[in-house]
PDB file of C-alpha atoms in Angstrom:
ATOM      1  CA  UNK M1408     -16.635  17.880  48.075  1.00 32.00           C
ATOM      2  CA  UNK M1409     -18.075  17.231  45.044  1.00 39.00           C
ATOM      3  CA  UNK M1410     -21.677  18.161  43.972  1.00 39.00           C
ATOM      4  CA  UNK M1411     -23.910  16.037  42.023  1.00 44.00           C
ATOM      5  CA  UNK M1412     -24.775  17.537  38.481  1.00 47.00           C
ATOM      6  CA  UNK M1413     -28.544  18.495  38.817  1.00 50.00           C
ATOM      7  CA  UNK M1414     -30.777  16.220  36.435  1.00 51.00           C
ATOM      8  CA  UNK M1415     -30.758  18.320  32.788  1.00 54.00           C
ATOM      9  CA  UNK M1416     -28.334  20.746  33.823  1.00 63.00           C
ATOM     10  CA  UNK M1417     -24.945  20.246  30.852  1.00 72.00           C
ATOM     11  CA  UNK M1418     -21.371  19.030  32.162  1.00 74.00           C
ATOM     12  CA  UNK M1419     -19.993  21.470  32.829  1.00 83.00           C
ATOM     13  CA  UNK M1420     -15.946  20.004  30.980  1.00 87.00           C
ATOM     14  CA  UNK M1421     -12.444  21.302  30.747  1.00 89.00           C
ATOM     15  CA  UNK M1422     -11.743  20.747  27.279  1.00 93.00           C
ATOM     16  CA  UNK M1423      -8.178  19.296  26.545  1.00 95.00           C
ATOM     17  CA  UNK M1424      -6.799  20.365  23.046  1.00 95.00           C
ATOM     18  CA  UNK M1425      -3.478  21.391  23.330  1.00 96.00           C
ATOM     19  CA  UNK M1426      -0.445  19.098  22.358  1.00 97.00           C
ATOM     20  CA  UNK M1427       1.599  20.582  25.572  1.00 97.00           C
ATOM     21  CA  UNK M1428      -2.052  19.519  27.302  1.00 96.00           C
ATOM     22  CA  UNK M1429      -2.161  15.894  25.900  1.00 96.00           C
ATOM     23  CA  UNK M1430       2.087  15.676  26.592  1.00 96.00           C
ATOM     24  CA  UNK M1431       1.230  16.536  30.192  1.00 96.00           C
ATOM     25  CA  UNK M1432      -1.544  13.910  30.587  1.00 94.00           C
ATOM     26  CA  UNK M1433       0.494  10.977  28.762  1.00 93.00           C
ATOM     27  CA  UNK M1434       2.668  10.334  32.285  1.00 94.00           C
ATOM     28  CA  UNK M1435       0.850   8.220  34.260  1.00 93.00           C
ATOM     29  CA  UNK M1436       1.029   9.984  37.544  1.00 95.00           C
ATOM     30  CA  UNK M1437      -0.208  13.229  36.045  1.00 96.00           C
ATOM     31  CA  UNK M1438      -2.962  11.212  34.558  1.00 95.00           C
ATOM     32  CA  UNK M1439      -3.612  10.309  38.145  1.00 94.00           C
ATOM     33  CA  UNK M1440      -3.472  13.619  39.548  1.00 96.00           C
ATOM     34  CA  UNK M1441      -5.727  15.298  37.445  1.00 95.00           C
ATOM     35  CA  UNK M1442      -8.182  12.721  37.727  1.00 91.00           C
ATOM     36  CA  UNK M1443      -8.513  13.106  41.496  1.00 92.00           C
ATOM     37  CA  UNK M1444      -8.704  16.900  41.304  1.00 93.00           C
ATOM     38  CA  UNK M1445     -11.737  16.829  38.865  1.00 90.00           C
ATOM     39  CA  UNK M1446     -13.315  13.971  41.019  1.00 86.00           C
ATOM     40  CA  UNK M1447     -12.904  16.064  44.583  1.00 86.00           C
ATOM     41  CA  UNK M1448     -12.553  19.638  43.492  1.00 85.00           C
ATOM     42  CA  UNK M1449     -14.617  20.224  40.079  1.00 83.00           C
ATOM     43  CA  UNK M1450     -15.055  23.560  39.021  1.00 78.00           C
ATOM     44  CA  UNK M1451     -18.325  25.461  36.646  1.00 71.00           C
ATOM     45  CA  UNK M1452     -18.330  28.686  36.172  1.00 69.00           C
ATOM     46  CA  UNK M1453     -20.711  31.166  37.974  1.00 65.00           C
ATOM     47  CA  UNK M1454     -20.471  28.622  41.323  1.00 60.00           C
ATOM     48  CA  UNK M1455     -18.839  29.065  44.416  1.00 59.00           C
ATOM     49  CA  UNK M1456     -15.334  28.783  44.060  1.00 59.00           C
ATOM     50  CA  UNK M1457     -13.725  25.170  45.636  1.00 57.00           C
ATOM     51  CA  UNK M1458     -12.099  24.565  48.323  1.00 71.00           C
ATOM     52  CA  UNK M1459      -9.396  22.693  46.302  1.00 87.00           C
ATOM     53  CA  UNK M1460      -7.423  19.825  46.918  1.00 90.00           C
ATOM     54  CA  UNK M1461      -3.204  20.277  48.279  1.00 93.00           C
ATOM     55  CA  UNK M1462      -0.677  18.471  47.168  1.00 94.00           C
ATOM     56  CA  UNK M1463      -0.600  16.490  50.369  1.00 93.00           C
ATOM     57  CA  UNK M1464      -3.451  15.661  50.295  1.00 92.00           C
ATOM     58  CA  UNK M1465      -3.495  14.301  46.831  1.00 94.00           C
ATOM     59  CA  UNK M1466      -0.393  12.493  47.889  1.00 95.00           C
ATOM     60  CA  UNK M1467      -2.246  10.827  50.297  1.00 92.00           C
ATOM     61  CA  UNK M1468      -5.170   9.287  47.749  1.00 90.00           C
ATOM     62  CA  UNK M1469      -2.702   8.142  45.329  1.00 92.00           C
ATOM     63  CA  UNK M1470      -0.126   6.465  48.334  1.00 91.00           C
ATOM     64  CA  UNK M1471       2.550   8.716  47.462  1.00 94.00           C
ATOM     65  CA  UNK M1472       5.327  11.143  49.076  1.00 94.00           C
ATOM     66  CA  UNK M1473       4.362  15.097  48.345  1.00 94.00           C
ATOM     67  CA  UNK M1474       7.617  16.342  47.471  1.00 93.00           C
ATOM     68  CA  UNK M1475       7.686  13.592  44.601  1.00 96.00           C
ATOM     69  CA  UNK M1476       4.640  15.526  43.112  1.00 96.00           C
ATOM     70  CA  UNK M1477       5.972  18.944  42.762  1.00 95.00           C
ATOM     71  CA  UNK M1478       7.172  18.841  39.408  1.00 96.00           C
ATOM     72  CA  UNK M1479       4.273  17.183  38.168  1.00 97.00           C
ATOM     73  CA  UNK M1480       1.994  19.751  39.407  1.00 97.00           C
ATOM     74  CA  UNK M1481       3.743  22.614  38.155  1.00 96.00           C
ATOM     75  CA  UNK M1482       3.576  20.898  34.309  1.00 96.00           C
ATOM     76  CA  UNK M1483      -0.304  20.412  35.053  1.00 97.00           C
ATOM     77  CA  UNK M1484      -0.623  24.359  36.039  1.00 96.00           C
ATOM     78  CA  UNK M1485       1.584  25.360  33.189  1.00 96.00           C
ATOM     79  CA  UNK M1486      -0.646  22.981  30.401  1.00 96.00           C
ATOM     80  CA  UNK M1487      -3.861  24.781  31.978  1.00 95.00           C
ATOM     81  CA  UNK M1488      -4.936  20.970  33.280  1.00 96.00           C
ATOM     82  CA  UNK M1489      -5.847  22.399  36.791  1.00 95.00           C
ATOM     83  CA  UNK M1490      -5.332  25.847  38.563  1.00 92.00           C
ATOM     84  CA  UNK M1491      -4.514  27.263  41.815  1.00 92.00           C
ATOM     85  CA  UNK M1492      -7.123  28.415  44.056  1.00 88.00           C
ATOM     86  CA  UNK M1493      -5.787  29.141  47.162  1.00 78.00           C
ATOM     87  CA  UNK M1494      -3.295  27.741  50.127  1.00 73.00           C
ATOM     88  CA  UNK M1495      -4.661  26.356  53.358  1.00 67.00           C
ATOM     89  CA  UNK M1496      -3.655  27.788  56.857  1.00 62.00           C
ATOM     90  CA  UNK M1497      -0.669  25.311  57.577  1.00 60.00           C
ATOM     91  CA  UNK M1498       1.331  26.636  55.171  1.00 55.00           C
ATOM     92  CA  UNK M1499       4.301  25.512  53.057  1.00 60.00           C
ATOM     93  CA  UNK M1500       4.374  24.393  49.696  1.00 60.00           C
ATOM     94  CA  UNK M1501       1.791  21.739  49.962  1.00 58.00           C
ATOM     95  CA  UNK M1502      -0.655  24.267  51.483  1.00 76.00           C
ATOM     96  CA  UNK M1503      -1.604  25.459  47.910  1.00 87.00           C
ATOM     97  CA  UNK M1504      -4.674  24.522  46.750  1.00 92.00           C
ATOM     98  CA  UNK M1505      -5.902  23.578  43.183  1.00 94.00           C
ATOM     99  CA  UNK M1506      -8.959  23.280  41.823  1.00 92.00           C
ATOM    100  CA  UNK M1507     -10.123  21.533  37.926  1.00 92.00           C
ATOM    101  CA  UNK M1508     -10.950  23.763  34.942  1.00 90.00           C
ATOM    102  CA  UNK M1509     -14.695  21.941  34.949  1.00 88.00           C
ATOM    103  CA  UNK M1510     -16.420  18.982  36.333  1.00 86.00           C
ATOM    104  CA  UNK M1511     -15.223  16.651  33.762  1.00 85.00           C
ATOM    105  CA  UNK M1512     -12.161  16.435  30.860  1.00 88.00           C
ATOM    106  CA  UNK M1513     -13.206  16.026  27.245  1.00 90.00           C
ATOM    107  CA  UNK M1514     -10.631  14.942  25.098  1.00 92.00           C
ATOM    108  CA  UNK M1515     -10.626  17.382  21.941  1.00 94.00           C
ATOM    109  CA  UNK M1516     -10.008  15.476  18.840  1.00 94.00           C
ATOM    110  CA  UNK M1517      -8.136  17.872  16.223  1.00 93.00           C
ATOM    111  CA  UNK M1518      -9.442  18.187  13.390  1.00 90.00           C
ATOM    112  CA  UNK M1519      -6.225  17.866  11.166  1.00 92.00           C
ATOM    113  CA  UNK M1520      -2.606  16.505  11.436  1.00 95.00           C
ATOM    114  CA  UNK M1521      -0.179  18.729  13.393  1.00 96.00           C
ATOM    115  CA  UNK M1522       1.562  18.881  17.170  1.00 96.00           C
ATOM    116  CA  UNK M1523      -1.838  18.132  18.591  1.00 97.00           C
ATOM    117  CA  UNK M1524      -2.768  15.084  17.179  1.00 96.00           C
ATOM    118  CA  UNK M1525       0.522  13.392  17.012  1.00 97.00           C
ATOM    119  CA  UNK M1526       0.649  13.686  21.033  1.00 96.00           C
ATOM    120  CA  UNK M1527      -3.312  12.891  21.509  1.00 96.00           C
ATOM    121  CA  UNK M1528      -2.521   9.568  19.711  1.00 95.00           C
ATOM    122  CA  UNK M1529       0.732   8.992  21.963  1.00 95.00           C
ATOM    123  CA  UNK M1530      -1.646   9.500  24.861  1.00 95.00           C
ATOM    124  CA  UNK M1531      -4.150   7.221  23.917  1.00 94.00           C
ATOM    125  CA  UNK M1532      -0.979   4.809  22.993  1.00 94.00           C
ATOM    126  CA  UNK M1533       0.335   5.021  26.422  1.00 93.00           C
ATOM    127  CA  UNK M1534      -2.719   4.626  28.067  1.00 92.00           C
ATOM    128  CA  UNK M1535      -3.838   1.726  26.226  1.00 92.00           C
ATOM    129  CA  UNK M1536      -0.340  -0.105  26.968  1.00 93.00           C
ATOM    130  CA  UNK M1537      -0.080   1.468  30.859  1.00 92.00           C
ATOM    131  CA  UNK M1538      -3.592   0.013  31.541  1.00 91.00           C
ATOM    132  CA  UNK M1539      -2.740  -3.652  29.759  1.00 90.00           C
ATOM    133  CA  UNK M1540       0.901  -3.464  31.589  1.00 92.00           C
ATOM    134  CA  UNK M1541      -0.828  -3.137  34.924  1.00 90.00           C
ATOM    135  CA  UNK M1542      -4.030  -5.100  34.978  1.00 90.00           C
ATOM    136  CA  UNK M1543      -1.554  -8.067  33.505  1.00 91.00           C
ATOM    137  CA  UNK M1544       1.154  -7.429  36.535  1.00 92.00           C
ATOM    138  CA  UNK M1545      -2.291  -7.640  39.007  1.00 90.00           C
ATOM    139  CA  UNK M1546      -3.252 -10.841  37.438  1.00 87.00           C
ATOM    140  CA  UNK M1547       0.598 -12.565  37.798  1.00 89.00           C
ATOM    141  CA  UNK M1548       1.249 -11.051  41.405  1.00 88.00           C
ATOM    142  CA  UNK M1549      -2.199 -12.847  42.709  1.00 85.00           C
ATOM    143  CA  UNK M1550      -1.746 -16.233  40.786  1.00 84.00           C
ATOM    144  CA  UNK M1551       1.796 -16.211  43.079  1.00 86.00           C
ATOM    145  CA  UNK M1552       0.223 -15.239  46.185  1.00 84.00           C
ATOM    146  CA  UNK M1553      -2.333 -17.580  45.296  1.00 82.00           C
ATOM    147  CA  UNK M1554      -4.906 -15.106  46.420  1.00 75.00           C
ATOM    148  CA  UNK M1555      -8.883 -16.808  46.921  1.00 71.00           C
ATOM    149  CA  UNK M1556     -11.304 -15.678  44.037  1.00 66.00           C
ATOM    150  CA  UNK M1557     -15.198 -15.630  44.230  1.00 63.00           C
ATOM    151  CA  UNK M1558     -16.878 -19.033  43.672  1.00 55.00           C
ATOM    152  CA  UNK M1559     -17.806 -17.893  39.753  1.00 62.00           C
ATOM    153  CA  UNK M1560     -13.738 -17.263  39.397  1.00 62.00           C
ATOM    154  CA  UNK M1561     -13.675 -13.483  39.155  1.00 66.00           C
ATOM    155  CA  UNK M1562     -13.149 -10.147  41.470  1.00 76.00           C
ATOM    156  CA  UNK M1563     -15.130  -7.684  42.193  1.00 77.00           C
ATOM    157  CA  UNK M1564     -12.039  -5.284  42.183  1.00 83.00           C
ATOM    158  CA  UNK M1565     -10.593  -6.782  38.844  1.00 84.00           C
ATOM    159  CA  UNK M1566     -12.528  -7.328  34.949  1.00 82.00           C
ATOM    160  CA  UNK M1567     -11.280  -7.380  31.954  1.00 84.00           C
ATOM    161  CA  UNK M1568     -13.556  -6.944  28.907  1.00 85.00           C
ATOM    162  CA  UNK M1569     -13.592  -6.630  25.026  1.00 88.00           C
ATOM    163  CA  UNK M1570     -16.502  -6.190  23.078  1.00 90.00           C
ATOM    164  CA  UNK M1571     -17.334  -6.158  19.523  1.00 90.00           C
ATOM    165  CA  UNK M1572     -19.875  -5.700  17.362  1.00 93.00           C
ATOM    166  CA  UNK M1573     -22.121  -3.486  14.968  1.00 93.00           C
ATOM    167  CA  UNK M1574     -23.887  -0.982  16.638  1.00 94.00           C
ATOM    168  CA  UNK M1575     -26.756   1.757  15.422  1.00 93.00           C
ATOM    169  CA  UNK M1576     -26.695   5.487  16.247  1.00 93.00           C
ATOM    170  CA  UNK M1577     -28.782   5.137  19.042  1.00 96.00           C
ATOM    171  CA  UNK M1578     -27.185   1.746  20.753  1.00 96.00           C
ATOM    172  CA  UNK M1579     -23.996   4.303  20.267  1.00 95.00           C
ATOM    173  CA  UNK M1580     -25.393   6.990  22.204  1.00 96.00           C
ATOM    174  CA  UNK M1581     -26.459   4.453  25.001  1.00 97.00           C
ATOM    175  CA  UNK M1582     -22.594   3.232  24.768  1.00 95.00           C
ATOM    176  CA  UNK M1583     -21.645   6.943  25.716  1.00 92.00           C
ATOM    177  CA  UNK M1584     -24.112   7.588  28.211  1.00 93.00           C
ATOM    178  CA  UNK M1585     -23.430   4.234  29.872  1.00 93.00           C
ATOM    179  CA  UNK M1586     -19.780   5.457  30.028  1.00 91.00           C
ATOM    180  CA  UNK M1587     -20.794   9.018  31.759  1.00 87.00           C
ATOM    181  CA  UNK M1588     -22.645   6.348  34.581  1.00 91.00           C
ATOM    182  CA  UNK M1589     -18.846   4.784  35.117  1.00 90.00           C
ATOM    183  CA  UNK M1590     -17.199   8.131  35.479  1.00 86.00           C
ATOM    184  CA  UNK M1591     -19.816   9.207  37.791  1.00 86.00           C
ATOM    185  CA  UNK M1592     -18.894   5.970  39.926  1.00 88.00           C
ATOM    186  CA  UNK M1593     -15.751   7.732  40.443  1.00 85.00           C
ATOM    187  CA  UNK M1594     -16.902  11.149  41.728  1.00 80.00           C
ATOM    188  CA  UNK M1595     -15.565  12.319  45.031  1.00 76.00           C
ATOM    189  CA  UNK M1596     -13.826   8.769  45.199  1.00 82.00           C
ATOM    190  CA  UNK M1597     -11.923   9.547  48.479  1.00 83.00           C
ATOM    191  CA  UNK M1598      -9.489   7.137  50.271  1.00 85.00           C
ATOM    192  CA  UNK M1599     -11.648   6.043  53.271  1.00 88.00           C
ATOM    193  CA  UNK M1600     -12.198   3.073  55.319  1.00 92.00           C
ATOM    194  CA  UNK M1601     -13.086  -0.155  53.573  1.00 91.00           C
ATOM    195  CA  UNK M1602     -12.232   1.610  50.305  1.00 90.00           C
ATOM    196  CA  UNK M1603      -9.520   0.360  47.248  1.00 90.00           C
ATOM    197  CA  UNK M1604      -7.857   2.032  45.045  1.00 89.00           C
ATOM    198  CA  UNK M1605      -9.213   1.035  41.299  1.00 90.00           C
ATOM    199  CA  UNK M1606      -8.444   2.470  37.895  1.00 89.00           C
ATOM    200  CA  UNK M1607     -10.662   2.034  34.833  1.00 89.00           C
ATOM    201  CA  UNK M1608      -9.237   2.608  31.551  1.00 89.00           C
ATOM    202  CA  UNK M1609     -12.094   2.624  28.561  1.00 89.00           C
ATOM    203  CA  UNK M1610     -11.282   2.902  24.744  1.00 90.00           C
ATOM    204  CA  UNK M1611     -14.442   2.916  22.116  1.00 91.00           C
ATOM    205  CA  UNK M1612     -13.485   3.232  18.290  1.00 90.00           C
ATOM    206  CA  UNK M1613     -14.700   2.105  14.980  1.00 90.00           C
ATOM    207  CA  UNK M1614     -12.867  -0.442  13.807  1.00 90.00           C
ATOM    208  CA  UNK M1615     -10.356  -0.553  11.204  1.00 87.00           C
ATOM    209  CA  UNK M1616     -11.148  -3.198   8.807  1.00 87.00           C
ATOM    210  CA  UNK M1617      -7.967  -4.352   6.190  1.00 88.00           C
ATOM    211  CA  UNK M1618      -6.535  -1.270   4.873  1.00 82.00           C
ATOM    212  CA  UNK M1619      -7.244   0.982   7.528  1.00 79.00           C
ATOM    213  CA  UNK M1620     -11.138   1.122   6.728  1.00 83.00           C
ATOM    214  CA  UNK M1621     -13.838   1.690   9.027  1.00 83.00           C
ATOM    215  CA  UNK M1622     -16.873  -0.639   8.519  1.00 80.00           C
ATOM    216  CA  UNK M1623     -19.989   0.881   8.331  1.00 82.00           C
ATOM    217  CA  UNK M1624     -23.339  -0.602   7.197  1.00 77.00           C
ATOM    218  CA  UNK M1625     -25.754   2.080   5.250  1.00 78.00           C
ATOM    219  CA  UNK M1626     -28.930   2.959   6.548  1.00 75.00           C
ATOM    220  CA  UNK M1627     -31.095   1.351   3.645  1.00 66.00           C
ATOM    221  CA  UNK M1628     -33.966   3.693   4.171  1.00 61.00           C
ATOM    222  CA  UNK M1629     -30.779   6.531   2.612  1.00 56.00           C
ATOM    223  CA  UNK M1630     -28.791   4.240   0.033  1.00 50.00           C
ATOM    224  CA  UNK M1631     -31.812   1.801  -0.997  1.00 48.00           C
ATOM    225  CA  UNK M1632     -29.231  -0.835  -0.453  1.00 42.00           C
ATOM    226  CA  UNK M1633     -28.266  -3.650   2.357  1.00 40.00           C
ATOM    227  CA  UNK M1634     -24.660  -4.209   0.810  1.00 42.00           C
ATOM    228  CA  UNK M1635     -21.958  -3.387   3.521  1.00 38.00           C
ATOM    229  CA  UNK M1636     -19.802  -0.649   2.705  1.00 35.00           C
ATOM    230  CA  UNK M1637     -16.385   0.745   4.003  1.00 36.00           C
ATOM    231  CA  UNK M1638     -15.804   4.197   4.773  1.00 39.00           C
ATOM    232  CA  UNK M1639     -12.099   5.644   4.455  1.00 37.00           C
TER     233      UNK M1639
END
């Protein structure tokens, strides 16, 4: 089970970096995967080492057949994603355990054009067009089912937002720590009673103004100037 991070103590993350790393995380069910093992079996180092998570029983969160997660965990081991940390005493193949690499993934941005960065930005790509594919497909099976919404017209299991606008350094840094409060929601999200099981997929970025540009209004107190500028 997962431990809350103690007020002022650092994340503790598993950096990914690698393009075999990003490769791994752009199919959707590994995505999944890994995403349940750092929610329910997060690992920092110098703590007691988890009890991990098996395959069956990750099976079992994400309402699918073990054997058809084999291969999937095997490419997550191989990347470095997650790790083994044991087996459990019923033994078998989904009696291994495995644990996360820290209690949260960072996404590595590299720093120059190469292997790495071409499959980051196919990641990002596929998540971005997974996530839209989906939450569309939710939205046309319940209009045919003709499924009851609240009285204000929306669903407490369903929201789809886009947001826009100019934002200083520090509204920026609320934007991130607001973020870390929505991953948190997710911690030890276990399949239970009275529970569903909901994905949230969340892209910030400056935007790209004609010509690839990113906007970005000076600070006037450093240029001595309120014209708008563009930064390549």
């Amino acid at each position: 089970m997962q431990k809350r991070i103690s007020p002022g103590r650092p994340r503790q993350y598993a950096d990914v970096r690698t393009a075999a790393q990003f490769d791994a995380l752009a199919s959707p069910v590994r995505d999944q995967i890994v995403q349940v093992i750092v929610n329910q079996a997060p690992w920092r180092p110098g703590s007691e080492e988890s009890a991990g998570v098996s395959i069956r029983e990750v099976a079992e969160q994400l309402g699918r057949k073990p054997g058809s997660l084999y291969r999937h965990f095997e490419a997550l081991v191989k990347a470095g994603l997650i790790r083994e940390t044991g087996a459990q005493t019923s033994g078998g193949r989904d009696a291994m355990t495995y644990s996360a690499r820290g209690e949260a993934l960072r996404l590595i941005t590299p720093a120059r054009s190469g292997p790495a960065l071409t499959a980051l930005c196919r990641y990002l790509k596929r998540m971005g067009t997974f996530a839209g594919r989906e939450s569309a497909g939710v939205v046309r099976d319940r209009a045919r089912r003709n499924e009851p919404e609240n009285v204000d017209g929306t669903r407490s299991d369903q929201a789809s937002v886009s947001m826009f606008g100019w934002l200083d350094e520090s509204q920026q840094q609320r934007l991130h720590r607001l973020l870390h409060e929505v991953a948190d929601v997710f911690a030890n999200a276990r399949r239970r009673p009275g529970t569903k099981l909901i994905a949230a997929s969340m892209l910030v970025r400056p935007v790209r103004l004609p010509g690839g540009r990113t906007g970005e209004e000076p600070d006037v107190a450093d240029s001595g100037s309120g014209d708008a500028t563009v930064r390549g």
